[in-house]
Amino acid sequence: VVTGQDVLSRLRGADPRVLPRVVTLVENNDPRGLAALDELYRATGRAHVVGITGPPGVGKSTLTASLVERIRESGRRVAVLAVDPSSPLTGGAVLGDRIRMMARHADPNVFVRSMASRGRQGGLASATAAVVHVLDAAGFPLILVETAGTGQDGTDIASLADTVLVVQSPGLGDGVQAIKSGLLEVGDVVVVNKADQPGTNDALRLLRAGFALGHPRDDRVIPIMATDAISGAGVAELLAAIDDHSTWLDDTGNRSLRRERRARTEVLAGVRSALDAHFTTRRNESGAVQDAIARVVRRELSPHQAVDSIVATLTAP
Amino acid sequence: VVTGQDVLSRLRGADPRVLPRVVTLVENNDPRGLAALDELYRATGRAHVVGITGPPGVGKSTLTASLVERIRESGRRVAVLAVDPSSPLTGGAVLGDRIRMMARHADPNVFVRSMASRGRQGGLASATAAVVHVLDAAGFPLILVETAGTGQDGTDIASLADTVLVVQSPGLGDGVQAIKSGLLEVGDVVVVNKADQPGTNDALRLLRAGFALGHPRDDRVIPIMATDAISGAGVAELLAAIDDHSTWLDDTGNRSLRRERRARTEVLAGVRSALDAHFTTRRNESGAVQDAIARVVRRELSPHQAVDSIVATLTAP
C-alpha cells in the first residue's frame, strides 16, 4: 500500500489512513517505510519546520496546542510531531497535556503524532528526521516538532528545525538552567510561558541579559516574548515571530545554509549508526579488523595502533 | 621523560613520580601518553583486573579501601582506579569516602588514582582501559577499578575486568534495582555490603533467587556473600572469592576468552570514536561523502540512499 511510484499521490490523496501508516513504517525502520521515503524524499523541502524545546514543566505541549489553534485560524494545515521525554518522571504529565491536543484529531488539517525517543539509537537524528520528511512530502506547510529539552535531544533539535523555539517559564532557576544547558544557544525565538505567574518580568530580563552576553545565532536579534498558553495571551504574536523568522531565513539565504547543515547532520548520523551496526556484528568484521584485534591480543600492536591501522583502511581517499 | 625505549624501566624504577605522570598523559589523550602506551602495551597482560560496581550508597569506596588492606596483608602490591560517578548528586559523598582511602598514599605499594568519567567521549571504554594498561605494565598484580553502577558505566566494566564484583546493600529495593539494571548479569562475585544493617539475609535470599532464575555467566555458581566494609567482616572471604575466580579463569581457559573480548571491545570502541571524529571534522570528509551530501541537498538522493552509498565505499572488502 505504501510503495511504488504512486506513494506520493496516495499520501496526498483523500484516504486519511495512508499518512499514519507510512509514518509508522518509517518510524519503525521498516524496509517498506525506507522504500517509501526514498520515493517521497524528492518531494520534500517545502515545509517550515519549527522545533519546540525547553525544560520539563514549562508547558510546551499546551503552548504547542495553542499554536496549532492560531495556525488553523490563519488557514494553514499543520502537523505536530511530539517526541516523548525519555524520563519516566515527567512522561506522565506531558502525555496528559498531549491528550488534550489529540482532541484536535477530528480536524483533517491537523495531523498529530507522538513518538518515543527512549531506547532509540541515534535519537532525534534518525527517526524524527525521517518522519518529518514524510510530513513534508505530505504537503504540510508547517511542522511543529516538540521535544523534551533535556540532555542531547534539546540541542539536537537545532539540526532538524528551520526555527527553534525555546520555551521557559517564570522563575530565575529555569533561566539559569537554560543558560547552563546550552538550550538558549540554539534558540531563534525564546518564550517565557505561564506569563500569568509572578516572576515573568524577571525571567524576561534575565534571558535578555543572557543573550546580550552570549553570541546569538546568525547575528540576529532574538525575540524574547511572554505567552500564557492556557489563556492564549501572546500566542498570536509568537506565531508572527515564527513567520518573521521564516521570512528572514529566505531573505538572507540562511534557509539554504541550514538545510545543507541538516542534510549533512542526517547523513553523517546515519553513516555513524550504520558503521556502528557494521562493526558490532562480528560476522561483518573485515579480515583487516579481525587481524588487528588478534595482533592486539598477542600484544604485537597496542589498541591505539590497531585503531589507527583500521581507520586508515576505512578512510583512504 | 615518558617516551622512548626506556619508559618501561623508568615506570618500574625507583622514582615514584614517573607513574602518576604517565597516567596523567594517558588519561588526557596526550600524544606523549599515547606514544608511551604503544611502548608499554607489550608488557601488559599480567595483572588481574577487578571491576567493582554497584548503585550509589552501597559503600563501594569503603569496601575498596578494606579490600586494599587485605591485599596488602597478603603481601601484594595493588593499584586502585576510581572512576567518579558522573552524577553531581552523589559525587560529593563518594569523594568523601575516597579521601580516607587516599590516606594510604603513604604506602608505595598502593597506587590510588581517581578520574572523572563525565563528559569523556567513549566513557570507560577508552580512558579507563588505557590507564589500566599503564598500571598493568607498571607491574601491579592486582588492579581494582571502582565505578559508579549507574547507566552504561556499570555494565561497561564487564568488558574491562577479569572479575566483576557487584556490590549491593540490604534493602529489597536495591536488589530489585540491580536485577532491573542488568548489573547482576555482569557479576562474577556479588556482595551485600553493610551487613550490620537489618535486611541482609533478605537481600542475600533475593539475590540468590534472582541468580537461580537468571543465566549466570559461564555456567559458574556465582558466590553471593555478605561484608561489612567498616568493621572488615567478610572482606578476607571476599578477597578469597576474587582469588578463586582468578584461578578458575586460568583453569578453564576463560581468561583468554575474556581478554580477546576485551581487546575487541577496546579496539572497536576506538575505531568508532575515531570515525566519529573523522566524519564530524568537515575538512576530513572525503569527496564521496561531500558529493553524497550535495545530492541529498539537491534531493537527488534520500538521506538513507546517501548513507548506503557512503557505507558501501567504507566497508568494501
XYZ file of C-alpha atoms in Angstrom:
634
model
C 0.000 0.000 0.000
C 2.865 2.406 0.597
C 5.478 1.605 -2.022
C 5.893 2.177 -5.708
C 5.651 5.274 -7.838
C 2.215 6.254 -6.599
C 3.054 6.573 -2.911
C 3.266 10.364 -3.178
C -0.134 10.737 -4.830
C -1.671 8.312 -2.340
C -0.076 10.265 0.511
C -1.597 13.496 -0.747
C -4.875 11.826 -1.678
C -8.199 11.635 0.086
C -7.588 8.495 2.152
C -6.744 9.660 5.687
C -5.333 6.221 6.600
C -2.327 6.388 4.280
C -0.285 9.029 6.128
C -0.363 7.376 9.585
C 0.596 4.040 8.003
C 3.565 5.478 6.159
C 4.671 7.316 9.307
C 4.504 4.082 11.320
C 6.550 2.143 8.764
C 9.153 4.907 8.602
C 9.261 5.278 12.371
C 9.829 1.537 12.792
C 12.622 1.490 10.223
C 10.558 -0.974 8.199
C 12.069 -1.678 4.747
C 8.744 -0.652 3.137
C 8.940 2.643 5.010
C 12.502 3.227 3.836
C 11.489 2.447 0.259
C 8.578 4.873 0.508
C 10.885 7.506 1.976
C 13.332 7.118 -0.913
C 10.393 7.883 -3.226
C 8.971 10.704 -1.134
C 12.181 12.492 -0.329
C 12.402 14.311 -3.666
C 9.039 15.978 -2.862
C 10.315 17.445 0.416
C 11.814 20.826 1.225
C 8.666 22.937 1.195
C 7.627 22.705 4.858
C 8.798 25.135 7.508
C 9.919 23.007 10.481
C 9.595 24.547 13.954
C 11.374 22.796 16.823
C 9.839 23.464 20.241
C 12.048 22.680 23.198
C 12.550 23.635 26.833
C 12.793 22.033 30.260
C 10.014 19.817 31.635
C 7.084 21.661 33.183
C 7.195 24.909 31.215
C 4.045 23.999 29.281
C 5.496 23.037 25.903
C 2.572 20.777 24.979
C -0.058 23.348 25.948
C 1.810 26.015 24.011
C 2.050 23.703 21.008
C -1.702 23.086 21.159
C -2.339 26.825 21.381
C -0.025 27.484 18.411
C -1.913 24.849 16.422
C -5.151 26.776 17.011
C -3.622 30.055 15.769
C -2.121 28.320 12.727
C -5.546 26.876 11.836
C -7.075 30.345 12.232
C -4.543 31.557 9.667
C -5.931 28.897 7.306
C -2.851 26.703 7.142
C -2.570 22.946 7.622
C -0.186 21.859 10.343
C 1.488 18.645 11.509
C 2.732 18.086 15.064
C 5.346 15.538 15.989
C 5.705 15.165 19.760
C 8.840 13.343 20.831
C 8.224 11.902 24.278
C 10.614 12.812 27.016
C 12.700 9.776 27.873
C 12.444 10.495 31.604
C 9.800 8.321 33.234
C 9.439 11.081 35.862
C 7.920 13.635 33.503
C 6.442 11.410 30.811
C 3.096 11.151 32.522
C 2.401 14.847 32.906
C 3.460 15.695 29.390
C 1.319 12.929 27.964
C -1.602 14.312 29.968
C -1.260 17.651 28.193
C -0.853 15.855 24.933
C -4.145 14.039 25.142
C -5.938 17.365 25.059
C -4.059 18.221 21.918
C -5.014 14.889 20.401
C -8.632 16.000 20.626
C -7.923 18.106 17.562
C -7.567 14.843 15.647
C -11.073 15.391 14.321
C -9.744 18.273 12.164
C -8.299 16.653 8.976
C -5.983 19.646 8.515
C -4.169 18.878 11.770
C -2.030 15.767 11.978
C -0.679 14.851 15.426
C 1.787 12.100 16.093
C 3.592 11.179 19.280
C 6.720 9.075 19.221
C 9.023 7.668 21.881
C 12.686 8.602 21.756
C 13.624 6.233 24.570
C 15.991 3.457 23.617
C 16.112 4.662 20.051
C 19.601 4.607 18.641
C 20.576 7.960 17.203
C 17.590 9.582 18.941
C 16.089 12.524 17.141
C 18.717 12.420 14.455
C 17.256 9.408 12.665
C 13.589 8.537 13.264
C 12.355 12.084 13.848
C 14.095 13.409 10.768
C 12.607 10.602 8.676
C 9.068 11.246 9.933
C 9.492 14.979 9.269
C 10.356 14.160 5.652
C 7.093 12.197 5.310
C 5.033 15.050 6.769
C 6.866 17.492 4.484
C 6.155 15.355 1.398
C 2.528 15.049 2.516
C 2.241 18.783 1.962
C 2.034 20.304 5.442
C 3.439 23.842 5.144
C 4.173 23.931 8.878
C 5.548 21.084 11.009
C 5.926 21.525 14.764
C 8.357 19.146 16.469
C 8.014 19.234 20.224
C 10.881 17.667 22.127
C 11.943 17.369 25.750
C 14.600 19.958 26.457
C 16.675 17.534 28.447
C 20.024 16.092 27.555
C 21.043 15.812 23.967
C 17.551 15.972 22.440
C 17.085 19.633 23.362
C 20.063 20.790 21.366
C 19.722 18.117 18.637
C 16.528 19.838 17.529
C 18.692 22.631 16.157
C 19.979 20.335 13.443
C 16.440 19.388 12.425
C 14.436 22.616 12.552
C 14.297 25.794 10.480
C 13.149 27.733 13.556
C 13.976 26.678 17.109
C 11.564 27.908 19.771
C 12.979 27.667 23.287
C 10.285 27.697 25.986
C 10.992 28.826 29.534
C 8.759 29.646 32.482
C 8.990 32.335 35.181
C 11.445 31.630 37.964
C 15.098 32.543 37.865
C 16.206 28.927 38.366
C 14.835 27.884 34.998
C 16.658 30.692 33.244
C 19.949 29.765 34.842
C 19.386 26.127 33.912
C 18.652 27.134 30.327
C 21.848 29.142 30.104
C 23.835 26.222 31.546
C 22.244 23.595 29.332
C 23.103 25.341 26.099
C 19.414 25.492 25.131
C 19.488 29.241 24.637
C 22.329 28.975 22.173
C 20.101 27.087 19.761
C 17.057 29.362 20.127
C 15.745 31.508 17.252
C 12.738 32.625 19.292
C 12.542 32.466 23.086
C 9.304 32.398 25.062
C 8.568 32.759 28.757
C 5.365 30.772 29.044
C 2.993 30.804 32.053
C 3.290 34.588 31.952
C 0.373 34.846 34.385
C 2.719 33.682 37.121
C 4.889 36.012 39.220
C 8.483 36.440 38.103
C 7.733 36.759 34.385
C 9.385 40.164 34.043
C 12.429 38.965 35.993
C 12.706 35.953 33.698
C 12.453 38.139 30.578
C 15.131 40.461 31.963
C 17.451 37.573 32.848
C 17.047 35.988 29.440
C 17.659 39.295 27.642
C 20.770 39.840 29.735
C 21.903 36.281 28.980
C 21.516 36.858 25.262
C 23.304 40.189 25.447
C 26.286 38.381 27.000
C 26.245 35.422 24.651
C 26.617 35.098 20.939
C 23.205 34.876 19.316
C 22.979 32.733 16.199
C 23.449 34.417 12.860
C 23.921 37.953 14.332
C 20.189 38.349 14.593
C 18.283 39.925 17.476
C 16.477 37.013 19.149
C 12.849 37.838 20.062
C 12.216 37.100 23.730
C 8.480 37.114 24.374
C 5.908 36.221 27.027
C 2.964 33.858 26.460
C 0.232 32.293 28.534
C -0.673 29.202 26.553
C -3.774 28.444 28.629
C -5.473 31.830 28.022
C -3.774 32.168 24.627
C -2.227 35.541 25.513
C 0.819 36.304 23.364
C 0.432 33.239 21.137
C -0.644 35.210 18.039
C 2.462 37.382 18.496
C 4.547 34.217 18.877
C 3.229 32.831 15.585
C 4.026 36.165 13.943
C 7.595 35.932 15.289
C 7.925 32.407 13.880
C 6.628 33.590 10.485
C 9.023 36.559 10.615
C 11.904 34.202 11.210
C 10.819 32.101 8.246
C 10.843 35.194 6.022
C 14.218 36.229 7.428
C 15.662 32.787 6.599
C 14.555 33.160 2.972
C 15.656 36.802 2.633
C 19.164 36.223 3.983
C 19.969 32.884 2.377
C 20.129 31.301 5.806
C 17.448 28.754 4.961
C 19.606 27.003 2.400
C 22.610 27.117 4.760
C 20.558 25.450 7.461
C 19.159 22.896 5.037
C 22.619 21.914 3.908
C 23.701 21.568 7.538
C 20.596 19.498 8.200
C 21.320 17.158 5.295
C 24.915 16.791 6.449
C 23.903 16.022 10.050
C 21.318 13.481 8.959
C 23.609 11.692 6.514
C 26.598 11.593 8.867
C 24.457 10.384 11.776
C 23.176 7.633 9.506
C 26.698 6.720 8.439
C 27.852 6.548 12.052
C 24.949 4.416 13.087
C 25.376 2.106 10.080
C 29.103 1.736 10.740
C 28.361 1.076 14.385
C 25.974 -1.718 13.443
C 28.534 -2.961 10.962
C 31.355 -3.224 13.456
C 29.356 -4.574 16.335
C 28.209 -7.518 14.215
C 31.167 -9.826 14.413
C 30.335 -11.660 11.252
C 30.710 -8.393 9.377
C 34.182 -7.709 10.617
C 36.540 -7.479 7.733
C 39.714 -9.531 7.677
C 41.739 -6.418 8.438
C 39.724 -5.744 11.598
C 39.991 -9.341 12.820
C 43.697 -9.418 12.102
C 44.282 -6.180 14.021
C 42.379 -7.493 17.044
C 44.351 -10.742 17.006
C 47.579 -8.748 16.983
C 46.373 -6.723 19.988
C 45.656 -9.981 21.838
C 49.202 -11.135 21.021
C 50.463 -7.713 22.140
C 52.139 -7.034 18.804
C 50.024 -3.884 18.450
C 48.652 -1.562 21.106
C 44.890 -0.927 20.871
C 45.675 2.621 19.745
C 47.913 1.349 16.927
C 45.218 -1.132 15.878
C 42.619 1.641 15.738
C 44.919 3.781 13.597
C 45.553 0.969 11.134
C 41.850 0.094 10.803
C 40.751 3.706 10.423
C 43.436 4.251 7.796
C 41.997 1.439 5.660
C 38.459 2.768 6.106
C 39.125 6.389 5.317
C 41.595 6.080 2.462
C 40.621 8.567 -0.262
C 60.551 11.948 30.406
C 57.943 9.351 29.439
C 58.777 8.309 25.894
C 61.377 6.200 24.211
C 62.589 2.654 24.782
C 63.292 3.199 28.462
C 59.768 4.193 29.539
C 59.076 0.692 30.863
C 62.204 0.551 33.005
C 61.577 4.072 34.275
C 57.975 3.126 35.086
C 59.144 0.170 37.140
C 62.093 2.073 38.604
C 62.571 3.807 41.924
C 61.220 7.235 41.002
C 57.647 7.411 42.354
C 56.846 10.461 40.194
C 57.018 8.609 36.861
C 53.826 6.530 37.165
C 51.448 9.413 38.038
C 52.896 11.455 35.173
C 52.431 8.694 32.622
C 48.897 8.089 33.887
C 48.047 11.783 33.528
C 49.386 11.945 29.976
C 47.479 8.800 29.003
C 44.306 9.971 30.723
C 44.455 13.289 28.866
C 44.984 11.609 25.494
C 48.287 13.473 25.215
C 50.360 12.316 22.216
C 53.274 11.612 24.590
C 50.972 9.394 26.642
C 49.814 7.523 23.559
C 53.417 7.005 22.464
C 54.322 5.694 25.924
C 51.289 3.391 25.836
C 52.349 1.960 22.480
C 55.680 1.072 24.135
C 54.193 -0.205 27.367
C 51.385 -2.256 25.928
C 53.564 -5.255 25.075
C 54.426 -5.575 28.793
C 50.761 -5.843 29.830
C 48.564 -8.874 30.435
C 49.895 -9.959 33.815
C 47.585 -8.001 36.138
C 44.295 -9.365 37.401
C 41.729 -6.569 36.910
C 38.798 -6.440 39.354
C 35.863 -4.207 38.448
C 33.853 -3.018 41.465
C 30.403 -1.693 40.665
C 27.011 -1.176 42.286
C 24.463 1.556 42.911
C 25.378 4.750 44.796
C 25.374 4.480 48.570
C 26.218 0.798 48.988
C 29.709 1.573 50.275
C 31.825 0.721 47.219
C 34.664 3.063 48.161
C 34.833 1.854 51.765
C 34.776 -1.754 50.568
C 37.534 -0.980 48.075
C 39.643 0.555 50.866
C 39.037 -2.501 53.050
C 39.990 -4.839 50.182
C 43.198 -2.856 49.688
C 44.127 -3.519 53.317
C 43.583 -7.289 52.951
C 45.555 -7.331 49.694
C 48.467 -5.576 51.389
C 48.304 -8.093 54.262
C 48.681 -10.835 51.650
C 51.920 -9.128 50.593
C 50.769 -7.989 47.130
C 51.006 -4.572 45.524
C 47.715 -3.091 44.370
C 46.518 -0.206 42.197
C 43.094 1.406 42.552
C 41.411 3.360 39.777
C 38.272 5.126 40.988
C 36.058 6.384 38.195
C 33.938 9.210 39.570
C 30.226 8.937 39.249
C 29.051 11.415 36.666
C 26.090 12.452 38.809
C 26.830 15.643 40.716
C 24.293 14.491 43.316
C 26.378 11.613 44.615
C 29.861 12.755 43.649
C 30.422 14.561 46.930
C 29.676 11.658 49.249
C 31.689 9.177 47.238
C 34.639 11.534 47.118
C 34.382 11.884 50.919
C 34.894 8.139 51.296
C 37.664 8.257 48.795
C 39.716 10.789 50.692
C 40.076 8.290 53.509
C 41.380 5.779 51.038
C 43.818 8.333 49.702
C 45.440 8.365 53.138
C 47.055 5.068 52.134
C 49.065 7.075 49.615
C 51.998 6.902 52.023
C 52.386 3.168 51.236
C 54.444 2.935 47.985
C 52.885 -0.450 47.214
C 49.422 1.093 46.897
C 48.703 3.384 43.968
C 45.387 5.246 44.031
C 44.030 7.323 41.205
C 40.678 8.979 40.758
C 39.433 10.040 37.353
C 36.334 11.779 36.085
C 34.195 9.990 33.525
C 31.957 12.992 32.986
C 31.995 14.417 29.510
C 34.547 11.889 28.382
C 33.732 10.514 24.956
C 33.592 6.750 24.983
C 33.471 6.767 28.811
C 35.118 3.814 30.464
C 35.841 2.168 27.157
C 38.751 4.437 26.269
C 40.475 6.374 29.065
C 39.964 3.800 31.806
C 41.194 0.934 29.644
C 44.282 2.945 28.724
C 45.118 3.781 32.351
C 44.610 0.113 33.312
C 47.231 -0.832 30.692
C 49.719 1.565 32.298
C 49.094 0.143 35.777
C 49.408 -3.386 34.375
C 52.721 -2.569 32.679
C 53.915 -0.936 35.900
C 53.748 -4.387 37.487
C 50.737 -4.264 39.814
C 49.440 -7.852 40.074
C 46.003 -6.609 41.153
C 44.147 -3.581 39.794
C 40.828 -2.556 41.328
C 38.593 -0.381 39.131
C 35.765 1.153 41.107
C 32.959 2.581 39.001
C 29.518 4.037 39.609
C 26.947 1.360 38.926
C 24.678 3.791 37.143
C 23.826 3.844 33.478
C 26.226 2.416 30.972
C 29.351 2.525 33.145
C 28.118 -0.208 35.461
C 27.815 -2.770 32.707
C 30.739 -1.438 30.637
C 33.050 -2.587 33.409
C 32.367 -6.156 32.276
C 34.300 -5.537 29.089
C 37.289 -4.219 31.062
C 37.636 -6.517 34.074
C 38.713 -10.125 34.629
C 36.475 -10.302 37.707
C 33.381 -8.135 38.161
C 32.340 -7.557 41.776
C 28.761 -6.276 42.096
C 28.103 -4.545 45.420
C 24.627 -4.290 46.904
C 23.334 -3.259 50.314
C 20.470 -4.598 52.448
C 17.028 -3.460 51.400
C 14.837 -5.173 48.869
C 14.652 -2.080 46.674
C 18.334 -2.248 45.861
C 18.088 -5.881 44.844
C 15.179 -5.212 42.552
C 17.024 -2.239 41.055
C 20.077 -4.405 40.471
C 18.026 -7.043 38.696
C 16.380 -4.380 36.530
C 19.602 -2.559 35.698
C 21.346 -5.617 34.325
C 24.143 -5.212 36.866
C 23.736 -8.743 38.187
C 24.181 -10.221 34.750
C 27.756 -8.967 34.651
C 28.691 -10.064 38.197
C 31.270 -12.786 38.883
C 31.075 -12.186 42.636
C 28.159 -10.458 44.389
C 28.400 -8.823 47.789
C 25.776 -7.463 50.152
C 27.751 -4.789 51.966
C 26.642 -3.016 55.182
C 25.778 -6.483 56.517
C 25.403 -4.993 60.004
C 22.130 -3.453 58.834
C 18.764 -5.203 59.038
C 17.560 -6.931 55.888
C 20.895 -8.515 54.975
C 19.530 -12.072 54.952
C 16.505 -10.976 52.905
C 18.828 -9.310 50.393
C 21.022 -12.441 50.148
C 17.915 -14.591 49.629
C 16.528 -12.259 46.955
C 19.837 -12.157 45.107
C 20.245 -15.946 45.246
C 16.703 -16.366 43.939
C 17.430 -13.831 41.192
C 20.513 -15.730 40.106
C 18.677 -19.049 40.210
C 16.130 -17.578 37.784
C 18.688 -15.927 35.527
C 21.538 -17.230 33.450
C 24.790 -16.822 35.350
C 27.839 -16.098 33.232
C 29.913 -19.049 32.090
C 27.755 -21.681 33.868
C 29.540 -20.988 37.111
C 27.917 -20.719 40.549
C 28.187 -17.047 41.483
C 29.311 -16.507 45.100
C 26.876 -14.207 46.907
C 28.435 -13.042 50.147
C 27.932 -10.551 52.973
C 30.512 -7.948 54.047
C 30.710 -5.074 56.464
C 33.445 -2.919 54.997
C 33.675 -0.640 58.036
C 34.414 -3.435 60.557
C 36.139 -5.533 57.884
C 33.821 -8.527 58.474
C 33.693 -10.830 55.444
C 36.341 -8.931 53.460
C 39.006 -11.646 53.777
C 36.472 -14.145 52.427
C 35.647 -11.730 49.603
C 39.330 -11.490 48.625
C 39.492 -15.299 48.681
C 36.479 -15.450 46.345
C 38.157 -12.991 43.966
C 41.361 -15.068 44.007
C 39.296 -18.247 43.432
C 37.696 -16.624 40.401
C 41.136 -15.694 39.082
C 42.265 -19.332 39.409
C 39.036 -20.513 37.773
C 39.610 -18.172 34.812
C 43.063 -19.678 34.246
C 41.978 -23.304 34.786
C 39.060 -23.130 32.363
C 40.578 -21.040 29.585
C 38.065 -18.300 30.299
C 40.768 -15.741 30.968
C 41.981 -15.753 27.382
C 38.391 -15.671 26.083
C 37.692 -12.569 28.179
C 40.955 -10.970 27.144
C 40.139 -11.425 23.486
C 36.705 -9.921 24.072
C 38.316 -7.068 25.951
C 40.749 -6.340 23.108
C 37.879 -6.469 20.593
C 35.744 -4.072 22.649
C 38.601 -1.651 23.141
C 39.677 -1.627 19.502
C 36.157 -1.319 18.090
C 35.260 1.455 20.541
C 38.400 3.244 19.414
C 37.513 2.760 15.751
C 34.010 4.116 16.326
C 35.265 7.125 18.193
C 37.967 7.792 15.574
C 35.456 7.508 12.713
C 33.127 9.786 14.618
C 35.852 12.394 14.950
C 36.762 11.823 11.322
C 33.290 12.467 9.983
C 32.458 15.365 12.254
C 35.523 17.239 11.026
C 34.363 18.664 7.749
C 37.808 19.090 6.329
C 38.301 15.325 6.626
C 35.227 14.468 4.652
C 36.146 12.505 1.623
C 34.946 13.585 -1.807
C 32.418 10.760 -1.836
C 30.867 11.964 1.413
C 30.665 15.584 0.256
C 29.207 14.548 -3.067
C 26.540 12.393 -1.402
C 25.526 15.248 0.913
C 25.280 17.664 -2.019
C 23.000 15.208 -3.819
C 20.782 14.987 -0.716
C 20.535 18.780 -0.659
C 19.512 18.694 -4.336
C 17.062 15.867 -3.468
C 18.604 13.503 -5.990
C 19.257 11.018 -3.183
C 17.328 10.413 0.023
C 19.457 10.574 3.211
C 19.029 6.814 3.518
C 20.331 6.233 -0.011
C 23.278 8.549 0.690
C 24.141 6.619 3.853
C 24.041 3.320 1.958
C 26.333 4.592 -0.765
C 28.862 6.041 1.701
C 28.877 2.947 3.903
C 29.346 0.741 0.833
C 32.537 2.610 -0.069
C 33.812 2.449 3.511
C 33.191 -1.220 4.149
C 34.203 -2.697 0.816
C 36.319 -5.800 1.490
